[in-house]
Amino acid sequence: MINKLIFLLLLGGLLPIMGQGQDMALTWQESEDGWLLKEGSAPRLFYQTTTKAQDGKYPRANYIHPLYGIDGEELTEDFPADHLHHRGIFWTWHQLYVDGERVADPWISEGISWEVVEVKPLDVSEGAGLMAKVLWSTEQGPVVEEHLALLYERLEEDAYRLTTEVELKPLKEEVSIGGSEDPKGYGGFSPRIKLSENVGFFDEEGEVAPRELPVSAGPWMNVTKEKEGDPGVVIMGEPDELPDYKGWILRAKNSMQNMAFPGREPIVLPDEAPYLSFRNQLLVHQGLDKEEIERYYQNFKVAGSLIVR
């Protein structure tokens, strides 16, 4: 994993930016819309920084799409017909309150905008990192300052991981967030992954059956083409660190996958450090078994924070 001292030195401009060699250098390419990470000539992910909408509806920014597979295929969906508000790899909630007043529904991009005010790409031999500062703004002006960190690392010829960390600092008094206002209570880190007709879900104990309400399962979920051992995407998190964690929202078609927190009852964001923060990791692979996935999860669990001041 990336060393915090290296991050600090890079932020201060004291170390050169490096790639992985062997014609697989990691490079960030900036455009009007955001930042593309390439590994050699292959795209790996795109971080959307400018506001994107469809026919003026569902405007959104500050999310990852596309996320690309090992062979360069797009793994995520943006503006899917069944849920136009879904967008790639995203993290948000239905309820946003300021001092007891409902000010926005970020899940459907209603009453809110995301302004990415600063991006700092960081590349080191272990991988490629990016840090961003994002303002959540409503009619009341900026209400939350988000700090985002991304870290891409190639693991094997047929596997890579993308670690994300989000920290939320309130800019107004008593800022609260909450999930959907129904028993599902979904909200938080939400990958909208393209699914096969016979998609399978597996944790460390075996197959997990999707249900309408949150499912109790382990701290990682392997979303495969069909059976265990197939190519897939593993979603990892730290459920023990999440406030009012509800479980997994799993869907076999036409939806995102979600580690739901805090549920339908909003929680107030801490107004001083330590602020609310959460880490997740996506492990993109072409057929890892559960022992290999568990080993990578243990590495993720002890890695620590990516956000550096």
C-alpha positions as a Markdown table, in Angstrom:
| # | Residue | x | y | z |
|---|---|---|---|---|
| 1 | Met | 0.0 | 0.0 | 0.0 |
| 2 | Ile | 1.0 | 3.6 | -0.5 |
| 3 | Asn | 3.2 | 5.0 | 2.2 |
| 4 | Lys | 1.8 | 8.2 | 4.0 |
| 5 | Leu | 5.3 | 9.8 | 4.0 |
| 6 | Ile | 5.4 | 9.4 | 0.2 |
| 7 | Phe | 2.0 | 11.1 | 0.0 |
| 8 | Leu | 3.2 | 14.0 | 2.1 |
| 9 | Leu | 6.4 | 14.4 | 0.1 |
| 10 | Leu | 4.5 | 14.3 | -3.2 |
| 11 | Leu | 2.0 | 16.9 | -1.9 |
| 12 | Gly | 5.0 | 19.1 | -1.2 |
| 13 | Gly | 6.5 | 18.5 | -4.6 |
| 14 | Leu | 9.6 | 16.8 | -3.2 |
| 15 | Leu | 9.4 | 13.5 | -5.0 |
| 16 | Pro | 9.2 | 12.9 | -8.8 |
| 17 | Ile | 6.0 | 11.3 | -10.2 |
| 18 | Met | 6.7 | 7.8 | -11.4 |
| 19 | Gly | 4.8 | 4.9 | -13.1 |
| 20 | Gln | 5.2 | 1.2 | -13.0 |
| 21 | Gly | 7.7 | 0.6 | -15.9 |
| 22 | Gln | 7.6 | -2.3 | -18.3 |
| 23 | Asp | 5.5 | -0.2 | -20.7 |
| 24 | Met | 2.8 | 0.0 | -18.1 |
| 25 | Ala | 3.3 | 3.5 | -16.7 |
| 26 | Leu | 0.4 | 5.0 | -14.9 |
| 27 | Thr | -0.6 | 8.5 | -16.2 |
| 28 | Trp | -3.3 | 10.9 | -15.5 |
| 29 | Gln | -4.7 | 12.9 | -18.4 |
| 30 | Glu | -6.8 | 16.0 | -17.7 |
| 31 | Ser | -9.6 | 17.1 | -19.9 |
| 32 | Glu | -12.5 | 19.6 | -19.7 |
| 33 | Asp | -14.7 | 17.0 | -18.1 |
| 34 | Gly | -12.3 | 15.3 | -15.6 |
| 35 | Trp | -9.3 | 13.0 | -15.2 |
| 36 | Leu | -8.5 | 9.8 | -17.1 |
| 37 | Leu | -6.2 | 7.3 | -15.6 |
| 38 | Lys | -4.3 | 5.1 | -18.1 |
| 39 | Glu | -2.0 | 2.1 | -17.5 |
| 40 | Gly | 0.2 | 2.1 | -20.5 |
| 41 | Ser | -2.3 | 2.6 | -23.4 |
| 42 | Ala | -5.2 | 1.0 | -21.5 |
| 43 | Pro | -7.8 | 3.2 | -19.7 |
| 44 | Arg | -8.5 | 2.3 | -16.1 |
| 45 | Leu | -11.0 | 4.9 | -14.8 |
| 46 | Phe | -12.4 | 8.4 | -15.4 |
| 47 | Tyr | -13.1 | 10.8 | -12.6 |
| 48 | Gln | -15.9 | 13.2 | -13.6 |
| 49 | Thr | -15.2 | 16.7 | -12.2 |
| 50 | Thr | -17.5 | 18.9 | -14.3 |
| 51 | Thr | -21.3 | 18.7 | -14.1 |
| 52 | Lys | -22.9 | 16.2 | -16.5 |
| 53 | Ala | -26.6 | 15.9 | -17.2 |
| 54 | Gln | -29.0 | 14.3 | -19.7 |
| 55 | Asp | -31.4 | 16.7 | -21.4 |
| 56 | Gly | -30.8 | 19.1 | -18.5 |
| 57 | Lys | -31.9 | 16.5 | -15.9 |
| 58 | Tyr | -30.1 | 14.7 | -13.1 |
| 59 | Pro | -27.0 | 16.9 | -13.1 |
| 60 | Arg | -24.1 | 15.3 | -11.4 |
| 61 | Ala | -20.3 | 15.5 | -10.8 |
| 62 | Asn | -17.7 | 14.0 | -8.5 |
| 63 | Tyr | -18.1 | 10.3 | -9.5 |
| 64 | Ile | -16.2 | 7.6 | -11.4 |
| 65 | His | -17.3 | 6.5 | -14.8 |
| 66 | Pro | -16.3 | 4.6 | -16.7 |
| 67 | Leu | -14.4 | 2.1 | -14.6 |
| 68 | Tyr | -12.7 | -0.2 | -17.0 |
| 69 | Gly | -12.0 | -4.0 | -16.7 |
| 70 | Ile | -8.7 | -5.8 | -17.2 |
| 71 | Asp | -9.3 | -6.0 | -21.0 |
| 72 | Gly | -10.5 | -2.4 | -21.3 |
| 73 | Glu | -14.2 | -3.1 | -21.2 |
| 74 | Glu | -16.5 | -0.7 | -19.5 |
| 75 | Leu | -17.7 | -2.1 | -16.1 |
| 76 | Thr | -20.0 | 0.7 | -15.0 |
| 77 | Glu | -23.1 | 2.4 | -16.3 |
| 78 | Asp | -24.1 | 6.1 | -16.4 |
| 79 | Phe | -27.7 | 7.4 | -16.9 |
| 80 | Pro | -29.1 | 3.8 | -17.2 |
| 81 | Ala | -32.6 | 3.8 | -18.6 |
| 82 | Asp | -34.1 | 2.2 | -15.5 |
| 83 | His | -32.6 | 4.7 | -13.0 |
| 84 | Leu | -31.3 | 7.8 | -14.8 |
| 85 | His | -29.9 | 9.2 | -11.6 |
| 86 | His | -27.5 | 6.3 | -11.1 |
| 87 | Arg | -23.9 | 7.1 | -12.1 |
| 88 | Gly | -20.9 | 4.8 | -12.2 |
| 89 | Ile | -19.2 | 4.6 | -8.8 |
| 90 | Phe | -20.9 | 7.1 | -6.6 |
| 91 | Trp | -21.4 | 7.9 | -2.9 |
| 92 | Thr | -24.5 | 9.9 | -1.8 |
| 93 | Trp | -27.8 | 9.9 | 0.1 |
| 94 | His | -31.4 | 10.8 | -0.4 |
| 95 | Gln | -31.7 | 13.1 | 2.6 |
| 96 | Leu | -29.6 | 16.3 | 3.2 |
| 97 | Tyr | -30.7 | 18.6 | 6.1 |
| 98 | Val | -29.3 | 21.9 | 7.4 |
| 99 | Asp | -30.4 | 22.9 | 10.9 |
| 100 | Gly | -33.4 | 20.7 | 10.6 |
| 101 | Glu | -34.5 | 21.9 | 7.2 |
| 102 | Arg | -34.5 | 19.5 | 4.1 |
| 103 | Val | -32.4 | 21.3 | 1.5 |
| 104 | Ala | -31.7 | 18.6 | -1.2 |
| 105 | Asp | -32.0 | 15.1 | -2.4 |
| 106 | Pro | -28.5 | 14.3 | -3.6 |
| 107 | Trp | -29.4 | 10.8 | -4.7 |
| 108 | Ile | -31.5 | 12.1 | -7.5 |
| 109 | Ser | -29.4 | 15.2 | -8.0 |
| 110 | Glu | -32.2 | 17.5 | -6.8 |
| 111 | Gly | -31.4 | 20.8 | -5.1 |
| 112 | Ile | -27.7 | 20.3 | -5.0 |
| 113 | Ser | -24.5 | 20.7 | -7.1 |
| 114 | Trp | -21.0 | 19.3 | -6.7 |
| 115 | Glu | -18.1 | 21.7 | -7.4 |
| 116 | Val | -14.7 | 20.0 | -7.7 |
| 117 | Val | -12.5 | 22.9 | -6.6 |
| 118 | Glu | -9.2 | 21.2 | -6.5 |
| 119 | Val | -7.6 | 18.0 | -7.9 |
| 120 | Lys | -4.1 | 16.7 | -7.1 |
| 121 | Pro | -3.0 | 13.7 | -9.1 |
| 122 | Leu | -0.2 | 11.6 | -7.4 |
| 123 | Asp | 1.6 | 8.8 | -9.1 |
| 124 | Val | 4.1 | 6.5 | -7.3 |
| 125 | Ser | 5.7 | 3.1 | -8.0 |
| 126 | Glu | 3.1 | 1.3 | -6.0 |
| 127 | Gly | 0.2 | 2.8 | -8.0 |
| 128 | Ala | -1.5 | 6.0 | -9.0 |
| 129 | Gly | -3.3 | 8.4 | -6.6 |
| 130 | Leu | -5.6 | 11.3 | -6.8 |
| 131 | Met | -6.9 | 13.7 | -4.2 |
| 132 | Ala | -9.8 | 16.2 | -4.6 |
| 133 | Lys | -11.7 | 18.8 | -2.7 |
| 134 | Val | -15.4 | 19.1 | -3.5 |
| 135 | Leu | -18.1 | 21.5 | -2.3 |
| 136 | Trp | -21.7 | 20.4 | -2.0 |
| 137 | Ser | -23.8 | 23.5 | -2.6 |
| 138 | Thr | -27.5 | 24.1 | -2.3 |
| 139 | Glu | -29.6 | 27.3 | -2.3 |
| 140 | Gln | -27.9 | 28.1 | 1.1 |
| 141 | Gly | -24.5 | 28.0 | -0.6 |
| 142 | Pro | -21.8 | 25.4 | 0.2 |
| 143 | Val | -23.0 | 23.1 | 3.0 |
| 144 | Val | -20.4 | 20.3 | 3.0 |
| 145 | Glu | -16.7 | 20.2 | 2.1 |
| 146 | Glu | -15.8 | 16.7 | 0.8 |
| 147 | His | -12.3 | 15.4 | 0.7 |
| 148 | Leu | -11.8 | 12.5 | -1.7 |
| 149 | Ala | -8.8 | 10.2 | -2.2 |
| 150 | Leu | -8.4 | 7.5 | -4.8 |
| 151 | Leu | -5.6 | 4.9 | -5.1 |
| 152 | Tyr | -5.2 | 2.5 | -8.1 |
| 153 | Glu | -2.9 | -0.4 | -7.7 |
| 154 | Arg | -2.2 | -3.3 | -10.1 |
| 155 | Leu | -2.0 | -6.5 | -8.1 |
| 156 | Glu | -1.6 | -9.3 | -10.7 |
| 157 | Glu | -1.8 | -9.7 | -14.4 |
| 158 | Asp | -5.5 | -10.4 | -13.9 |
| 159 | Ala | -6.4 | -8.2 | -11.0 |
| 160 | Tyr | -6.3 | -4.6 | -9.8 |
| 161 | Arg | -7.8 | -2.6 | -6.9 |
| 162 | Leu | -9.2 | 0.8 | -6.5 |
| 163 | Thr | -9.4 | 2.2 | -3.0 |
| 164 | Thr | -11.6 | 5.2 | -2.3 |
| 165 | Glu | -11.9 | 7.3 | 0.8 |
| 166 | Val | -14.4 | 10.1 | 1.5 |
| 167 | Glu | -14.4 | 12.6 | 4.3 |
| 168 | Leu | -17.3 | 15.0 | 4.9 |
| 169 | Lys | -16.8 | 18.3 | 6.8 |
| 170 | Pro | -20.0 | 20.3 | 7.4 |
| 171 | Leu | -19.9 | 24.0 | 6.6 |
| 172 | Lys | -23.2 | 24.9 | 8.2 |
| 173 | Glu | -24.7 | 24.2 | 11.6 |
| 174 | Glu | -26.2 | 20.8 | 12.1 |
| 175 | Val | -25.8 | 19.2 | 8.7 |
| 176 | Ser | -27.5 | 15.8 | 8.5 |
| 177 | Ile | -27.5 | 13.0 | 5.9 |
| 178 | Gly | -29.9 | 10.0 | 5.6 |
| 179 | Gly | -30.7 | 7.2 | 3.3 |
| 180 | Ser | -33.9 | 6.4 | 1.5 |
| 181 | Glu | -37.0 | 7.1 | 3.6 |
| 182 | Asp | -38.3 | 3.5 | 3.4 |
| 183 | Pro | -37.3 | 0.2 | 5.1 |
| 184 | Lys | -34.5 | -0.3 | 2.5 |
| 185 | Gly | -32.7 | 2.8 | 3.8 |
| 186 | Tyr | -30.1 | 2.7 | 1.0 |
| 187 | Gly | -27.4 | 5.3 | 0.8 |
| 188 | Gly | -23.6 | 5.6 | 0.9 |
| 189 | Phe | -21.0 | 4.0 | -1.4 |
| 190 | Ser | -22.9 | 2.7 | -4.5 |
| 191 | Pro | -21.3 | 1.0 | -7.5 |
| 192 | Arg | -23.6 | 0.8 | -10.6 |
| 193 | Ile | -21.9 | -2.2 | -12.2 |
| 194 | Lys | -23.0 | -3.9 | -15.5 |
| 195 | Leu | -24.5 | -7.2 | -14.5 |
| 196 | Ser | -24.7 | -10.5 | -16.4 |
| 197 | Glu | -28.1 | -12.3 | -16.8 |
| 198 | Asn | -27.0 | -14.8 | -14.2 |
| 199 | Val | -25.0 | -12.6 | -11.9 |
| 200 | Gly | -23.7 | -14.2 | -8.6 |
| 201 | Phe | -23.1 | -12.7 | -5.2 |
| 202 | Phe | -20.6 | -14.3 | -2.8 |
| 203 | Asp | -19.1 | -13.4 | 0.5 |
| 204 | Glu | -16.5 | -15.3 | 2.6 |
| 205 | Glu | -19.2 | -17.9 | 3.6 |
| 206 | Gly | -20.5 | -18.6 | 0.1 |
| 207 | Glu | -23.4 | -17.5 | -2.1 |
| 208 | Val | -25.6 | -14.6 | -0.9 |
| 209 | Ala | -29.2 | -14.2 | -2.2 |
| 210 | Pro | -30.4 | -10.6 | -3.0 |
| 211 | Arg | -33.5 | -9.4 | -1.2 |
| 212 | Glu | -35.6 | -6.3 | -1.3 |
| 213 | Leu | -34.4 | -5.2 | 2.2 |
| 214 | Pro | -30.8 | -5.1 | 3.4 |
| 215 | Val | -28.9 | -8.4 | 3.6 |
| 216 | Ser | -26.6 | -9.4 | 6.5 |
| 217 | Ala | -23.3 | -10.6 | 5.0 |
| 218 | Gly | -19.6 | -10.2 | 5.3 |
| 219 | Pro | -17.4 | -7.0 | 4.8 |
| 220 | Trp | -16.8 | -7.9 | 1.1 |
| 221 | Met | -19.1 | -9.0 | -1.7 |
| 222 | Asn | -17.8 | -10.7 | -4.9 |
| 223 | Val | -20.2 | -9.8 | -7.8 |
| 224 | Thr | -19.4 | -12.3 | -10.5 |
| 225 | Lys | -20.5 | -13.2 | -14.0 |
| 226 | Glu | -22.4 | -16.3 | -12.6 |
| 227 | Lys | -20.6 | -18.6 | -10.2 |
| 228 | Glu | -17.9 | -18.4 | -7.6 |
| 229 | Gly | -14.5 | -18.3 | -9.3 |
| 230 | Asp | -15.8 | -16.4 | -12.3 |
| 231 | Pro | -14.5 | -12.9 | -13.3 |
| 232 | Gly | -16.0 | -10.2 | -11.2 |
| 233 | Val | -15.8 | -7.1 | -9.1 |
| 234 | Val | -15.4 | -7.4 | -5.3 |
| 235 | Ile | -16.9 | -4.5 | -3.2 |
| 236 | Met | -15.1 | -4.0 | 0.1 |
| 237 | Gly | -15.9 | -1.8 | 3.0 |
| 238 | Glu | -15.5 | -1.3 | 6.8 |
| 239 | Pro | -19.0 | -2.0 | 8.2 |
| 240 | Asp | -17.7 | -1.8 | 11.8 |
| 241 | Glu | -16.6 | 1.8 | 11.2 |
| 242 | Leu | -19.9 | 3.0 | 9.6 |
| 243 | Pro | -22.5 | 4.8 | 11.7 |
| 244 | Asp | -25.8 | 2.9 | 11.8 |
| 245 | Tyr | -24.7 | 0.4 | 9.2 |
| 246 | Lys | -27.7 | -1.5 | 7.8 |
| 247 | Gly | -26.2 | -4.2 | 5.6 |
| 248 | Trp | -26.0 | -4.9 | 1.9 |
| 249 | Ile | -28.5 | -3.7 | -0.7 |
| 250 | Leu | -28.1 | -6.3 | -3.5 |
| 251 | Arg | -29.8 | -6.3 | -6.8 |
| 252 | Ala | -29.5 | -8.9 | -9.6 |
| 253 | Lys | -30.6 | -6.4 | -12.3 |
| 254 | Asn | -31.3 | -2.8 | -13.1 |
| 255 | Ser | -29.7 | -1.3 | -10.0 |
| 256 | Met | -26.6 | -0.4 | -8.0 |
| 257 | Gln | -25.1 | -2.4 | -5.1 |
| 258 | Asn | -24.8 | -0.6 | -1.8 |
| 259 | Met | -23.4 | -0.9 | 1.8 |
| 260 | Ala | -26.2 | 1.0 | 3.3 |
| 261 | Phe | -25.8 | 3.6 | 6.1 |
| 262 | Pro | -27.2 | 5.3 | 8.1 |
| 263 | Gly | -30.6 | 4.1 | 6.9 |
| 264 | Arg | -33.8 | 6.1 | 6.9 |
| 265 | Glu | -33.1 | 8.1 | 10.1 |
| 266 | Pro | -30.6 | 10.9 | 9.3 |
| 267 | Ile | -27.4 | 11.4 | 11.4 |
| 268 | Val | -25.7 | 14.7 | 12.1 |
| 269 | Leu | -22.2 | 15.1 | 10.6 |
| 270 | Pro | -19.5 | 15.8 | 13.2 |
| 271 | Asp | -18.6 | 19.5 | 13.0 |
| 272 | Glu | -15.0 | 19.0 | 14.2 |
| 273 | Ala | -12.3 | 16.5 | 13.5 |
| 274 | Pro | -12.5 | 13.5 | 13.3 |
| 275 | Tyr | -15.2 | 14.1 | 10.6 |
| 276 | Leu | -17.3 | 11.4 | 9.1 |
| 277 | Ser | -15.2 | 9.3 | 6.8 |
| 278 | Phe | -15.4 | 6.0 | 5.1 |
| 279 | Arg | -13.2 | 3.8 | 3.0 |
| 280 | Asn | -14.1 | 1.3 | 0.3 |
| 281 | Gln | -12.2 | -0.8 | -2.3 |
| 282 | Leu | -13.1 | -2.3 | -5.6 |
| 283 | Leu | -11.1 | -5.4 | -6.6 |
| 284 | Val | -11.5 | -6.0 | -10.3 |
| 285 | His | -10.4 | -9.6 | -11.2 |
| 286 | Gln | -10.7 | -12.4 | -13.7 |
| 287 | Gly | -11.3 | -15.2 | -11.4 |
| 288 | Leu | -10.0 | -14.9 | -7.8 |
| 289 | Asp | -11.0 | -17.5 | -5.2 |
| 290 | Lys | -12.4 | -16.5 | -1.8 |
| 291 | Glu | -9.1 | -17.2 | 0.0 |
| 292 | Glu | -7.3 | -14.8 | -2.4 |
| 293 | Ile | -10.0 | -12.2 | -1.9 |
| 294 | Glu | -9.9 | -12.5 | 1.9 |
| 295 | Arg | -6.1 | -12.0 | 1.8 |
| 296 | Tyr | -6.6 | -8.8 | -0.2 |
| 297 | Tyr | -9.4 | -7.7 | 2.2 |
| 298 | Gln | -7.1 | -8.1 | 5.2 |
| 299 | Asn | -4.5 | -5.9 | 3.4 |
| 300 | Phe | -7.3 | -3.3 | 2.9 |
| 301 | Lys | -8.4 | -3.5 | 6.5 |
| 302 | Val | -5.0 | -2.6 | 7.9 |
| 303 | Ala | -4.0 | -0.1 | 5.3 |
| 304 | Gly | -5.2 | 3.0 | 7.1 |
| 305 | Ser | -6.3 | 6.4 | 5.8 |
| 306 | Leu | -5.4 | 7.8 | 2.4 |
| 307 | Ile | -6.4 | 11.4 | 3.1 |
| 308 | Val | -3.4 | 13.5 | 4.0 |
| 309 | Arg | -3.5 | 17.1 | 5.2 |
